[in-house]
Amino acid sequence: PSSLSKSDQYKQAEYDLIQYWLGECDRQGIDRDAMKRKESECCHALSDLALQQNQKGKAIKWHLKSLKTGYGFLSYGLYTIRLVC
């Protein structure tokens, strides 16, 4: 990637931090829906990075996690299926 914020390591660290904050939502008064949207966006970005690296299994894993959040990306799902099949 051309910048650190688009690297696998950065996005994985972002995902881990989001998971931590999701666990803290109730105690800290954090908007859970906003964090779930951030989680979905991060999973989507990780899936996209994996596709760019031709890691199709990893891309599907992250894509399915993005759908699990309830804010998945339907058009991206169709795009992923088209690349994998």
Tab-separated table of C-alpha atoms in Angstrom, residues 45-85:
chain	number	residue	atom	x	y	z
A	45	ALA	CA	-11.045	-2.594	4.021
A	46	LEU	CA	-9.235	-5.733	5.228
A	47	SER	CA	-11.183	-7.822	2.724
A	48	ASP	CA	-10.277	-5.412	-0.063
A	49	LEU	CA	-6.586	-5.512	0.898
A	50	ALA	CA	-6.657	-9.318	0.881
A	51	LEU	CA	-8.229	-9.328	-2.579
A	52	GLN	CA	-5.530	-6.973	-3.853
A	53	GLN	CA	-2.964	-9.497	-2.578
A	54	ASN	CA	-4.870	-12.371	-4.238
A	55	GLN	CA	-5.652	-13.917	-0.831
A	56	LYS	CA	-9.177	-14.992	-1.692
A	57	GLY	CA	-9.822	-17.091	1.417
A	58	LYS	CA	-8.752	-14.261	3.693
A	59	ALA	CA	-10.873	-11.831	1.670
A	60	ILE	CA	-13.962	-13.986	2.134
A	61	LYS	CA	-13.260	-14.327	5.886
A	62	TRP	CA	-13.129	-10.545	6.328
A	63	HIS	CA	-16.108	-10.028	4.059
A	64	LEU	CA	-18.224	-12.427	6.117
A	65	LYS	CA	-17.168	-10.590	9.273
A	66	SER	CA	-18.333	-7.330	7.702
A	67	LEU	CA	-21.744	-8.882	7.076
A	68	LYS	CA	-21.925	-10.206	10.655
A	69	THR	CA	-21.827	-6.648	11.953
A	70	GLY	CA	-25.201	-5.892	10.391
A	71	TYR	CA	-23.755	-3.140	8.195
A	72	GLY	CA	-22.346	-5.312	5.405
A	73	PHE	CA	-21.782	-4.210	1.861
A	74	LEU	CA	-24.052	-6.059	-0.605
A	75	SER	CA	-22.434	-4.682	-3.742
A	76	TYR	CA	-18.994	-5.579	-2.395
A	77	GLY	CA	-20.265	-9.088	-1.709
A	78	LEU	CA	-21.319	-9.477	-5.303
A	79	TYR	CA	-17.954	-8.100	-6.409
A	80	THR	CA	-16.115	-10.606	-4.186
A	81	ILE	CA	-18.161	-13.538	-5.458
A	82	ARG	CA	-17.448	-12.524	-9.042
A	83	LEU	CA	-13.685	-12.491	-8.345
A	84	VAL	CA	-13.654	-15.788	-6.495
A	85	CYS	CA	-15.850	-17.779	-8.861
